[in-house]
Structure formats: C-alpha cells, structure tokens
Short mmCIF file of C-alpha atoms in Angstrom, two decimals:
data_model
loop_
_atom_site.label_atom_id
_atom_site.label_comp_id
_atom_site.label_asym_id
_atom_site.label_seq_id
_atom_site.Cartn_x
_atom_site.Cartn_y
_atom_site.Cartn_z
CA MET A 30 31.00 -49.96 -14.36
CA ILE A 31 29.29 -47.90 -11.73
CA GLU A 32 27.34 -49.83 -9.12
CA GLU A 33 23.56 -49.16 -9.33
CA ARG A 34 23.34 -47.94 -5.78
CA ILE A 35 26.17 -45.43 -6.35
CA ALA A 36 24.63 -44.28 -9.58
CA ASP A 37 21.37 -43.59 -7.66
CA MET A 38 23.17 -41.60 -5.06
CA ILE A 39 25.02 -39.55 -7.78
CA GLN A 40 21.74 -38.83 -9.45
CA ALA A 41 20.04 -37.83 -6.20
CA ASP A 42 23.12 -35.51 -5.51
CA VAL A 43 22.78 -33.96 -8.98
CA ASP A 44 19.01 -33.32 -8.25
CA GLY A 45 19.69 -31.93 -4.77
CA GLU A 46 17.90 -34.85 -3.19
CA LEU A 47 20.73 -36.84 -1.60
CA PRO A 48 19.82 -37.70 2.01
CA ALA A 49 22.28 -36.09 4.45
CA ALA A 50 23.04 -39.53 5.80
CA SER A 51 24.44 -40.65 2.41
CA ARG A 52 26.69 -37.61 1.86
CA ALA A 53 29.74 -39.00 3.57
CA GLU A 54 29.54 -42.33 1.68
CA LEU A 55 29.19 -40.68 -1.67
CA ASP A 56 32.05 -38.18 -0.98
CA ALA A 57 34.24 -41.19 -0.10
CA VAL A 58 33.32 -42.98 -3.34
CA LEU A 59 33.96 -39.85 -5.48
CA ALA A 60 37.33 -39.31 -3.73
CA GLN A 61 38.41 -42.76 -4.61
CA SER A 62 36.85 -43.42 -8.06
CA GLY A 63 37.70 -41.51 -11.19
CA GLU A 64 34.94 -43.45 -13.03
CA ALA A 65 32.37 -42.22 -10.48
CA ARG A 66 33.60 -38.59 -10.76
CA ARG A 67 33.34 -38.80 -14.58
CA PHE A 68 29.92 -40.25 -14.37
CA ARG A 69 28.82 -37.56 -11.92
CA ASP A 70 30.24 -34.74 -14.04
CA GLU A 71 28.52 -36.02 -17.19
CA MET A 72 25.23 -36.33 -15.43
CA MET A 73 25.64 -32.89 -13.93
CA ARG A 74 26.36 -31.37 -17.33
CA VAL A 75 23.34 -32.93 -18.97
CA ALA A 76 21.09 -31.76 -16.07
CA ARG A 77 22.58 -28.22 -16.03
CA LEU A 78 22.00 -27.83 -19.77
CA MET A 79 18.29 -28.56 -19.27
CA ASN A 80 17.96 -26.64 -16.05
CA GLU A 81 19.55 -23.47 -17.48
CA LEU A 82 17.19 -23.25 -20.46
CA PRO A 83 14.90 -20.33 -19.75
CA PRO A 84 11.13 -20.94 -19.76
CA ILE A 85 9.21 -20.14 -22.84
CA ASP A 86 6.81 -17.15 -22.71
CA PRO A 87 3.24 -18.11 -23.63
CA PRO A 88 1.87 -16.23 -26.65
CA PRO A 89 0.44 -12.77 -25.81
CA GLY A 90 -3.28 -12.75 -25.20
CA LEU A 91 -3.42 -16.35 -24.01
CA THR A 92 -4.44 -15.38 -20.47
CA ARG A 93 -7.36 -13.31 -21.84
CA ARG A 94 -8.45 -16.14 -24.14
CA ILE A 95 -8.46 -18.56 -21.22
CA LEU A 96 -10.33 -16.25 -18.91
CA ASP A 97 -12.94 -15.39 -21.59
CA ARG A 98 -13.78 -19.12 -21.93
CA ILE A 99 -14.13 -19.99 -18.29
CA GLN A 100 -17.49 -19.71 -16.63
CA LEU A 101 -17.38 -19.88 -12.88
CA PRO A 102 -20.30 -21.03 -10.78
CA SER A 103 -22.16 -18.11 -9.30
CA PRO A 104 -23.08 -18.14 -5.68
CA GLU A 105 -26.42 -19.70 -4.66
CA GLY A 106 -26.36 -21.78 -7.82
CA TRP A 107 -27.44 -18.95 -10.02
CA HIS A 108 -26.12 -19.07 -13.50
CA SER A 109 -24.56 -15.97 -14.89
CA ARG A 110 -25.85 -16.38 -18.42
CA VAL A 111 -27.98 -13.28 -17.75
CA ALA A 112 -24.77 -11.23 -17.39
CA ALA A 113 -23.50 -12.61 -20.71
CA TRP A 114 -26.40 -11.53 -22.69
CA MET A 115 -26.92 -8.30 -20.78
CA ARG A 116 -23.37 -6.91 -21.22
CA PRO A 117 -23.49 -5.91 -24.94
CA ALA A 118 -26.73 -3.99 -24.29
CA SER A 119 -25.19 -2.48 -21.24
CA TYR A 120 -22.26 -1.15 -23.11
CA GLY A 121 -24.66 0.67 -25.46
CA MET A 122 -26.37 2.23 -22.55
CA ALA A 123 -23.04 3.13 -21.00
CA VAL A 124 -22.00 4.87 -24.13
CA ALA A 125 -25.32 6.78 -24.19
CA ALA A 126 -24.86 7.77 -20.55
CA GLY A 127 -21.30 8.76 -21.25
CA VAL A 128 -22.51 11.06 -23.90
CA VAL A 129 -24.91 12.89 -21.67
CA ILE A 130 -22.16 13.21 -19.01
CA GLY A 131 -19.79 14.33 -21.66
CA ILE A 132 -22.05 17.24 -22.64
CA GLY A 133 -22.53 18.32 -19.03
CA VAL A 134 -18.95 18.04 -17.77
CA ALA A 135 -16.26 19.93 -19.60
CA ASN A 136 -13.51 17.57 -18.45
CA PHE A 137 -14.87 14.83 -20.56
CA ALA A 138 -15.10 16.89 -23.79
CA PRO A 139 -11.63 15.87 -25.18
CA ARG A 140 -12.51 12.16 -24.84
CA PHE A 141 -15.72 12.59 -26.82
CA ASP A 142 -14.73 11.15 -30.07
CA ALA A 143 -15.27 8.16 -32.35
CA ASP A 144 -13.11 5.87 -30.07
CA ILE A 145 -15.46 6.44 -27.17
CA ALA A 146 -16.89 2.91 -27.37
CA ALA A 147 -13.45 1.31 -27.40
CA ASP A 148 -12.43 3.42 -24.36
CA LEU A 149 -15.63 2.75 -22.44
CA PRO A 150 -13.92 1.07 -19.44
CA GLY A 151 -11.80 4.20 -18.97
CA LEU A 152 -14.78 6.41 -19.42
CA VAL A 153 -16.85 4.62 -16.92
CA GLY A 154 -13.97 4.67 -14.45
CA THR A 155 -13.78 8.43 -14.97
CA MET A 156 -17.51 8.79 -14.57
CA VAL A 157 -17.43 7.05 -11.26
CA ASP A 158 -14.35 8.51 -9.90
CA ARG A 159 -14.98 12.05 -10.83
CA SER A 160 -18.69 12.58 -11.24
CA ALA A 161 -20.11 10.05 -8.80
CA LEU A 162 -18.42 11.50 -5.82
CA GLN A 163 -18.66 15.11 -6.82
CA ALA A 164 -21.65 15.05 -9.14
CA PRO A 165 -23.22 18.48 -8.70
CA ASN A 166 -26.51 17.28 -10.30
CA ALA A 167 -26.89 14.15 -8.20
CA ALA A 168 -30.49 13.55 -7.21
CA ASP A 169 -29.51 11.63 -4.12
CA ARG A 170 -26.61 9.86 -2.58
CA MET A 171 -25.84 7.49 0.25
CA VAL A 172 -22.75 6.78 2.29
CA ILE A 173 -22.17 3.18 3.16
CA ASP A 174 -19.86 2.53 6.16
CA ARG A 175 -20.28 -0.78 7.67
CA PRO A 176 -17.81 -3.48 8.72
CA GLY A 177 -16.74 -5.13 5.51
CA VAL A 178 -18.36 -2.71 3.12
CA ARG A 179 -17.57 0.97 2.65
CA GLY A 180 -18.24 3.42 -0.07
CA GLU A 181 -20.85 5.52 -1.66
CA ALA A 182 -23.85 5.24 -4.07
CA VAL A 183 -24.94 8.25 -6.08
CA LEU A 184 -28.03 8.61 -8.19
CA VAL A 185 -27.61 10.94 -11.20
CA PRO A 186 -30.28 11.83 -13.68
CA LEU A 187 -29.21 11.56 -17.34
CA GLY A 188 -32.25 12.43 -19.34
CA ASP A 189 -34.47 9.29 -19.54
CA ILE A 190 -31.77 7.32 -17.73
CA TRP A 191 -30.88 7.18 -14.10
CA SER A 192 -27.30 6.31 -13.41
CA LEU A 193 -26.75 4.65 -10.09
CA GLN A 194 -23.04 4.89 -9.49
CA PHE A 195 -21.37 2.68 -6.87
CA SER A 196 -17.94 3.09 -5.52
CA LEU A 197 -17.57 0.33 -2.96
CA ASN A 198 -14.73 -1.41 -1.15
CA THR A 199 -15.63 -4.87 0.28
CA SER A 200 -13.35 -7.35 1.94
CA ASN A 201 -15.35 -10.40 0.78
CA PRO A 202 -18.08 -11.08 -1.81
CA VAL A 203 -21.28 -9.28 -1.01
CA GLU A 204 -24.70 -9.48 -2.51
CA ILE A 205 -26.05 -6.21 -3.69
CA ARG A 206 -29.78 -5.95 -4.39
CA VAL A 207 -31.29 -2.89 -6.00
CA SER A 208 -35.07 -2.68 -6.16
CA ALA A 209 -36.45 0.18 -8.14
CA ASP A 210 -40.01 1.45 -8.44
CA PRO A 211 -41.81 -0.30 -11.31
CA ALA A 212 -41.66 2.99 -13.26
CA LEU A 213 -37.90 2.29 -13.67
CA ARG A 214 -36.47 -0.76 -15.24
CA PHE A 215 -32.88 -2.08 -15.45
CA GLY A 216 -31.24 -0.78 -18.59
CA GLY A 217 -27.62 -1.91 -18.30
CA LEU A 218 -24.41 -2.11 -16.49
CA ALA A 219 -21.02 -0.50 -16.89
CA ASP A 220 -18.39 -2.49 -15.18
CA PRO A 221 -14.91 -1.45 -16.18
CA GLU A 222 -13.18 -4.31 -14.28
CA SER A 223 -15.59 -7.00 -15.46
CA GLU A 224 -15.65 -8.42 -11.96
CA LEU A 225 -19.35 -8.26 -11.18
CA ARG A 226 -21.73 -11.14 -11.49
CA ILE A 227 -25.31 -10.40 -12.15
CA VAL A 228 -27.31 -13.27 -10.70
CA GLU A 229 -30.91 -11.93 -11.30
CA VAL A 230 -32.64 -9.23 -13.18
CA SER A 231 -36.36 -8.61 -13.14
CA GLY A 232 -37.86 -5.29 -14.18
CA GLY A 233 -36.18 -2.70 -11.91
CA ASP A 234 -34.79 -5.39 -9.52
CA VAL A 235 -31.15 -6.47 -9.93
CA ARG A 236 -29.10 -8.75 -7.75
CA LEU A 237 -25.37 -8.96 -8.27
CA VAL A 238 -22.28 -10.02 -6.44
CA HIS A 239 -19.35 -7.64 -5.85
CA GLU A 240 -15.99 -8.05 -4.24
CA GLY A 241 -13.03 -5.81 -3.83
CA ARG A 242 -12.65 -2.22 -4.78
CA HIS A 243 -13.80 -1.00 -8.15
CA PRO A 244 -16.59 1.33 -9.41
CA PHE A 245 -19.52 0.21 -11.38
CA VAL A 246 -22.69 1.86 -12.70
CA LEU A 247 -26.22 0.51 -12.93
CA TYR A 248 -28.51 2.21 -15.39
CA LEU A 249 -32.23 2.42 -14.81
CA GLN A 250 -34.44 3.50 -17.65
CA THR A 251 -37.70 5.33 -17.82
CA GLU A 252 -40.06 5.42 -20.72
CA SER A 253 -39.07 8.18 -23.04
CA GLY A 254 -40.62 11.55 -22.12
CA ARG A 255 -42.36 10.14 -19.04
CA ASP A 256 -41.97 11.94 -15.80
CA VAL A 257 -41.28 9.37 -13.13
CA GLY A 258 -41.93 11.82 -10.33
CA SER A 259 -40.41 10.87 -6.93
CA ARG A 260 -39.59 7.24 -6.95
CA ASP A 261 -37.73 5.09 -4.41
CA ILE A 262 -34.72 2.86 -5.20
CA ALA A 263 -33.94 0.52 -2.36
CA VAL A 264 -30.34 -0.67 -2.01
CA PHE A 265 -29.63 -3.74 0.12
CA ILE A 266 -26.16 -5.20 0.77
CA GLY A 267 -25.71 -8.54 2.48
CA ARG A 268 -23.55 -11.59 2.96
CA ASP A 269 -24.43 -15.14 3.73
CA GLY A 270 -27.98 -14.12 4.57
CA GLU A 271 -26.95 -11.38 6.94
CA THR A 272 -27.87 -7.77 6.23
CA LEU A 273 -24.86 -5.44 6.17
CA PHE A 274 -26.59 -2.37 4.84
CA GLU A 275 -30.02 -1.15 3.80
CA GLY A 276 -30.90 2.25 2.38
CA ARG A 277 -33.07 4.20 -0.04
CA LEU A 278 -32.41 6.62 -2.73
CA GLN A 279 -34.98 8.96 -4.29
CA THR A 280 -35.22 10.20 -7.88
CA GLY A 281 -36.69 13.52 -6.53
CA GLY A 282 -39.79 15.24 -7.71
CA MET B 13 3.11 -21.65 -5.49
CA SER B 14 1.77 -22.44 -2.02
CA ASN B 15 -0.90 -25.12 -1.68
CA ASN B 16 -2.71 -23.08 1.03
CA ARG B 17 -2.84 -20.05 -1.26
CA ASP B 18 -4.11 -22.33 -4.09
CA HIS B 19 -6.82 -23.74 -1.86
CA ALA B 20 -7.97 -20.27 -0.78
CA LEU B 21 -8.17 -19.16 -4.42
CA ILE B 22 -10.10 -22.25 -5.39
CA LYS B 23 -12.68 -21.57 -2.64
CA ARG B 24 -13.04 -18.07 -3.92
CA CYS B 25 -13.46 -19.39 -7.52
CA LEU B 26 -16.18 -21.65 -6.33
CA ARG B 27 -17.98 -18.67 -4.96
CA GLY B 28 -17.86 -17.11 -8.45
CA ASP B 29 -14.84 -14.75 -7.81
CA ARG B 30 -13.19 -13.97 -11.09
CA MET B 31 -10.34 -12.16 -9.54
CA ALA B 32 -9.26 -15.40 -7.85
CA LEU B 33 -9.74 -17.14 -11.18
CA GLY B 34 -7.35 -14.60 -12.78
CA GLU B 35 -4.72 -15.24 -10.07
CA LEU B 36 -4.88 -18.93 -10.59
CA VAL B 37 -4.64 -18.65 -14.33
CA THR B 38 -1.75 -16.27 -14.24
CA SER B 39 0.10 -18.42 -11.75
CA TYR B 40 -0.16 -21.63 -13.70
CA GLU B 41 -0.45 -20.47 -17.33
CA ARG B 42 3.32 -20.34 -17.94
CA PRO B 43 4.21 -23.62 -16.22
CA VAL B 44 1.38 -25.41 -18.00
CA PHE B 45 2.37 -23.90 -21.36
CA ASN B 46 5.97 -24.93 -20.80
CA VAL B 47 5.04 -28.55 -19.93
CA ALA B 48 2.85 -28.77 -23.10
CA TYR B 49 5.47 -27.17 -25.25
CA ARG B 50 8.23 -29.51 -24.13
CA ILE B 51 6.05 -32.51 -24.63
CA LEU B 52 4.65 -31.42 -27.94
CA GLY B 53 7.45 -29.36 -29.42
CA ASN B 54 5.08 -26.92 -30.99
CA PRO B 55 4.03 -23.54 -29.40
CA ASP B 56 0.67 -23.34 -31.14
CA ASP B 57 -0.35 -26.80 -29.85
CA ALA B 58 1.07 -25.90 -26.54
CA ALA B 59 -1.18 -22.78 -26.33
CA ASP B 60 -4.27 -24.85 -27.40
CA ILE B 61 -3.54 -27.43 -24.77
CA THR B 62 -3.01 -24.74 -22.12
CA GLN B 63 -6.51 -23.46 -22.82
CA ILE B 64 -7.94 -26.89 -22.74
CA VAL B 65 -6.20 -27.66 -19.46
CA PHE B 66 -7.69 -24.65 -17.74
CA LEU B 67 -11.15 -25.42 -19.12
CA ARG B 68 -11.00 -28.97 -17.85
CA VAL B 69 -9.71 -27.75 -14.43
CA PHE B 70 -12.43 -25.22 -13.96
CA GLU B 71 -15.13 -27.54 -15.33
CA ARG B 72 -14.25 -29.96 -12.61
CA LEU B 73 -13.23 -27.55 -9.90
CA ASP B 74 -16.03 -28.64 -7.55
CA GLN B 75 -14.67 -32.21 -7.73
CA TYR B 76 -11.23 -31.09 -6.75
CA ASN B 77 -10.03 -32.91 -3.56
CA PRO B 78 -8.05 -30.59 -1.37
CA LYS B 79 -6.26 -33.67 0.16
CA TYR B 80 -3.99 -33.44 -3.02
CA LYS B 81 -1.90 -30.57 -4.19
CA PHE B 82 -3.59 -28.36 -6.78
CA PHE B 83 -0.45 -28.13 -8.90
CA SER B 84 -0.27 -31.96 -9.00
CA TRP B 85 -3.72 -32.09 -10.35
CA ILE B 86 -3.25 -29.37 -13.03
CA TYR B 87 0.10 -30.81 -14.12
CA ARG B 88 -1.44 -34.24 -14.45
CA ILE B 89 -4.20 -32.88 -16.62
CA ALA B 90 -1.58 -30.93 -18.67
CA ILE B 91 0.47 -34.01 -19.22
CA ASN B 92 -2.50 -36.21 -20.12
CA GLU B 93 -3.89 -33.71 -22.65
CA SER B 94 -0.45 -33.12 -24.19
CA ILE B 95 0.08 -36.84 -24.62
CA ASN B 96 -3.37 -37.23 -26.05
CA GLN B 97 -2.70 -34.40 -28.46
CA ARG B 98 0.57 -35.97 -29.45
CA ASN B 99 -1.13 -39.19 -30.15
CA ARG B 100 -3.76 -37.46 -32.32
CA ASP B 101 -1.02 -35.68 -34.22
CA ARG B 102 0.82 -38.92 -34.80
CA HIS B 103 -2.21 -40.41 -36.41
CA GLU B 104 -2.99 -37.41 -38.51
CA GLN B 105 0.29 -36.07 -39.93
CA PRO B 106 4.02 -36.02 -39.39
CA LEU B 107 4.90 -33.28 -37.01
CA GLU B 108 6.55 -30.15 -38.19
CA GLU B 109 7.93 -28.74 -35.01
CA GLU B 110 7.93 -25.01 -34.65
CA ARG B 111 10.41 -23.55 -32.32
CA VAL B 112 10.36 -20.61 -30.06
CA ALA B 113 13.23 -18.97 -28.27
CA GLY B 114 12.84 -18.73 -24.58
CA GLY B 115 14.17 -16.25 -22.21
CA SER B 116 14.36 -12.71 -21.16
CA HIS B 117 17.88 -11.78 -22.26
CA PRO B 118 17.90 -10.82 -25.93
CA GLU B 119 21.71 -11.23 -26.26
CA ASP B 120 21.47 -14.77 -25.24
CA ALA B 121 18.34 -15.47 -27.34
CA LEU B 122 20.14 -16.99 -30.31
CA GLN B 123 22.34 -19.22 -28.33
CA ASN B 124 19.38 -20.18 -26.18
CA ALA B 125 17.20 -20.86 -29.17
CA GLN B 126 19.84 -23.10 -30.74
CA LEU B 127 20.42 -24.95 -27.44
CA SER B 128 16.72 -25.09 -26.87
CA ASP B 129 16.28 -26.65 -30.39
CA VAL B 130 19.00 -29.27 -29.74
CA ILE B 131 17.48 -30.25 -26.36
CA GLN B 132 13.98 -30.24 -27.72
CA ASP B 133 15.11 -32.56 -30.50
CA GLY B 134 16.66 -34.91 -27.94
CA LEU B 135 13.47 -34.80 -25.86
CA MET B 136 11.33 -35.68 -28.83
CA THR B 137 13.37 -38.84 -29.43
CA LEU B 138 12.58 -40.08 -25.92
CA GLN B 139 9.59 -42.32 -25.32
CA GLU B 140 6.70 -40.44 -23.57
CA ASP B 141 7.24 -41.77 -20.00
CA TYR B 142 10.86 -40.78 -20.15
CA ARG B 143 10.20 -37.38 -21.67
CA THR B 144 7.49 -36.64 -19.08
CA VAL B 145 9.77 -37.15 -16.05
CA VAL B 146 12.53 -35.06 -17.67
CA VAL B 147 10.06 -32.26 -18.41
CA LEU B 148 8.68 -32.33 -14.89
CA ARG B 149 12.09 -32.45 -13.33
CA HIS B 150 13.97 -29.97 -15.47
CA PHE B 151 11.32 -27.64 -16.79
CA SER B 152 8.82 -27.65 -14.02
CA GLU B 153 11.50 -28.17 -11.27
CA LEU B 154 9.44 -30.72 -9.36
CA SER B 155 10.94 -32.98 -6.72
CA TYR B 156 10.93 -36.76 -7.03
CA ARG B 157 8.04 -36.90 -4.64
CA ASP B 158 6.02 -34.33 -6.56
CA ILE B 159 6.63 -36.03 -9.86
CA ALA B 160 5.54 -39.31 -8.32
CA GLU B 161 2.34 -37.63 -7.13
CA VAL B 162 1.66 -35.98 -10.53
CA LEU B 163 2.16 -39.21 -12.46
CA ASN B 164 0.76 -41.50 -9.76
CA ILE B 165 3.80 -43.75 -9.83
CA PRO B 166 6.28 -44.79 -7.09
CA GLU B 167 9.21 -42.53 -6.43
CA LYS B 168 11.53 -45.39 -7.31
CA THR B 169 10.07 -45.53 -10.79
CA VAL B 170 10.55 -41.76 -11.16
CA LYS B 171 14.23 -42.15 -10.38
CA SER B 172 14.83 -45.05 -12.72
CA ARG B 173 12.93 -43.36 -15.61
CA LEU B 174 14.94 -40.20 -14.99
CA TYR B 175 18.13 -42.09 -14.94
CA SER B 176 17.40 -43.84 -18.27
CA ALA B 177 16.14 -40.67 -19.86
CA ARG B 178 19.27 -38.80 -18.99
CA GLN B 179 21.51 -41.49 -20.32
CA LEU B 180 19.58 -41.22 -23.66
CA MET B 181 19.73 -37.46 -23.64
CA LYS B 182 23.44 -37.61 -23.02
CA VAL B 183 23.86 -39.65 -26.09
CA GLN B 184 21.78 -37.27 -28.11
CA LEU B 185 23.62 -34.23 -26.85
CA ARG B 186 26.89 -35.82 -27.56
CA GLU B 187 25.88 -36.52 -31.16
CA GLN B 188 24.96 -32.89 -31.47
CA GLY B 189 28.36 -31.84 -30.03
CA VAL B 190 26.78 -30.14 -27.10
CA VAL B 191 28.34 -32.51 -24.59
CA GLN B 192 31.83 -33.74 -25.16
CA ARG B 193 32.74 -37.34 -25.33
#
C-alpha cells in the first residue's frame, strides 16, 4: 500500500507540479519501491491517455451564431438598436447604389447579376476601394490626415442618392458625425465588415463609431427629381470629447 | 491566453468594439465547447451551452472583476451551465450520447474516436465533481491552482478529487481493455 503522502507526490509529478524540493525524495522512493513505480506508471498511463486526446472542433458556424446573438454596449450609453433596424434598409440602398455604379463603371459589369445582393459586402468593398479613391465623378472629397485618424472621404452623386464613401484607418475608436443639409436625409449604410456602430440618426445627421481600417459608405437621399443645389455636408471626427478633424463636403451646384 | 490581453479585449468590448468581441469569442469558443462536451457527452448540447455561456458572459461583462482571471470566470460559467443542463436532461429523458471524433489527423481519426468514446464513457460514470476536475485538468490543461480558482475550492480538494477520479477512470479503462491489469 502506497503512503498517502507518496501518492500525492507521484500525482504531482505526473501533472508536472512536483515542487523541486520534493524531487530527490520521490526519486529515492521510486528507486527503492517497485510498488511505487507501478503506481506511478499506471497513473501516468491514465493521464497520458486523456492528455493525448485531441480537442473536439466546435460545429461550423458556431462562432457566427454566438456573435450574432451578442449585443455590446455602445459608447456613451447609446443603444445600437437603431443599427439593427436600419441595416436591412441600408442593404437595399446599397444594392441600388451598386446598380448605378455598375452602369457607370465597366469593371463592375461582370458582377452585375442576380447574386448581387448576396455579394453585397464584396461589392461595397470594391466600390470603396476602386471608385471612392479614383471616382472620376466625385462631387467633392476630403483627405483626413491627423494623429490617430487617416484616410479619405469622397462624395459621389448616384442619381437621387449621394454616396459618402469613407476609407479610414483609426488606431482607436473614434466618433464620426455627419451632418447634412436638411434637403438630404440618411438613407442607409453599407458596412462590409459589420464593425460600425450607429449611435444616433436624425434626418441627415448620423453619429457612428468606427475603429480600425475598413471602408464603409453612408447614403444620403434626396426627394426624387428634386434638385438639391449646392448643399453642405459637415464631417466631424472626435474621440473622448476632443476634436480630431472637422471638414465640409459640397454636393456642387 | 494571457490575462492582460483578455483585460484589454474586455475594455474594448465595453466600448462597443465588436472586433475585440470576435477575438474573445474565437479564443474561448473551442475550450468552452470542449469543457461542455466532456461534461455533457453530446456535441449538440455542448454547442448550445457554448452559446449560452458567451451570452451570460457578455450580459454581465460590466460586472466582471479584473482582480480575477477572465478564463476562470468563463470556465466557471461553462461548468455551471453544463451541470445545470445535465441535471435538466436527467429529469427529462435518458441521455443518448452522440459522439464526435476529435483531431486534425484523419488517419488517426478512427482510433481517436474509439478511444475518445471509451474515455467519454468512463468520464460519464464519474460523479460530477470528479468529472469536472478531470475535464479541467486533462482537457483544459489547467494547473491545480487554476482549477481551484475556477471551482472556488482549496487546491488540496482539487488534488484529492483528481486522485479519486483517476483511480475510478483506471478501473473503467481496465474493464475496456485500454489499460492493462
């Protein structure tokens, strides 16, 4: 029969938790006792069998299901329910915008098929990467180059819609405020990475939180057939109450 | 998984950063799923419990005390939820345990699956407090101290439960011919 103290030491050794001070004592016991060696070997075998079993892979799609169900608190206590109900509408707007761009830019023509809605994130990414920075028909654009936030915002007319395309890189979360003239109202958001948090929408004013590096597009809508003339769109970027950037875009005349 | 990294991610989550949320979920999804699977013996239940665990964690994230390790907290929730689920199942119907093969080497999959079944059968015969320490030690690879923190019991109790659990597992594995007499 193995002494309880020795059995404890053997178990600690099997688990890699034997204190260095006990090593010599255990080695001496093992050298002298066949029973202790057998006990150690059996315990080692049982432990090894369990240790060597590979972990089980969770079912595919579990991460997505988890992420879809979790609501995080939004900064300043604002709830992001607005974003939840706004998103389906914004996808429709994004598809509409994609259609207009698709007609105007030959590169998009092959992608212009029945699967366009399913491929929306890719489309939006393309819209920002290719058209935002090179858009020949941009009404206005601004370069943002401040510590902690760099990138560009481009305003592109798409029929009755104005597409405000952001391509930003921020090191920490920033608040972005877009205030459009009352003739324009917020019509939707295309956010291929689903990382943005809209915290407030009112008419043509939108507040959202952005972090990292990914493109997104805000759509501003005019009443059908109405000429909005030259209208201002103010863009403010800040963090923790501090203004990092302020600028204005114009729809033109 | 470093505790400092976890704390930084939690702070970002509390600011509404979904990228940080994604990192936390992908870091802990697999360990939580494996704990739940080894306690429940059923992959579908384990997937449900994994979802519930993350919902609980993020519902209470603002109550998380950074004095404690994040993984201890999430493991404790995983164990409690798994045991609750097990108790509910016990009242409702006899368990029909589904098995899944683990592992990344296809050639070893069959052998692993058979061994995994035998070990899982052995685990399911253990009482819950024994099964829990075995799962945390062998499938989550936690130290005695970490197991004690997760279960909120003295380290001495961890060792004695682990000792008894292994003796019982040895008998089970012998009966299945996996360990020789």
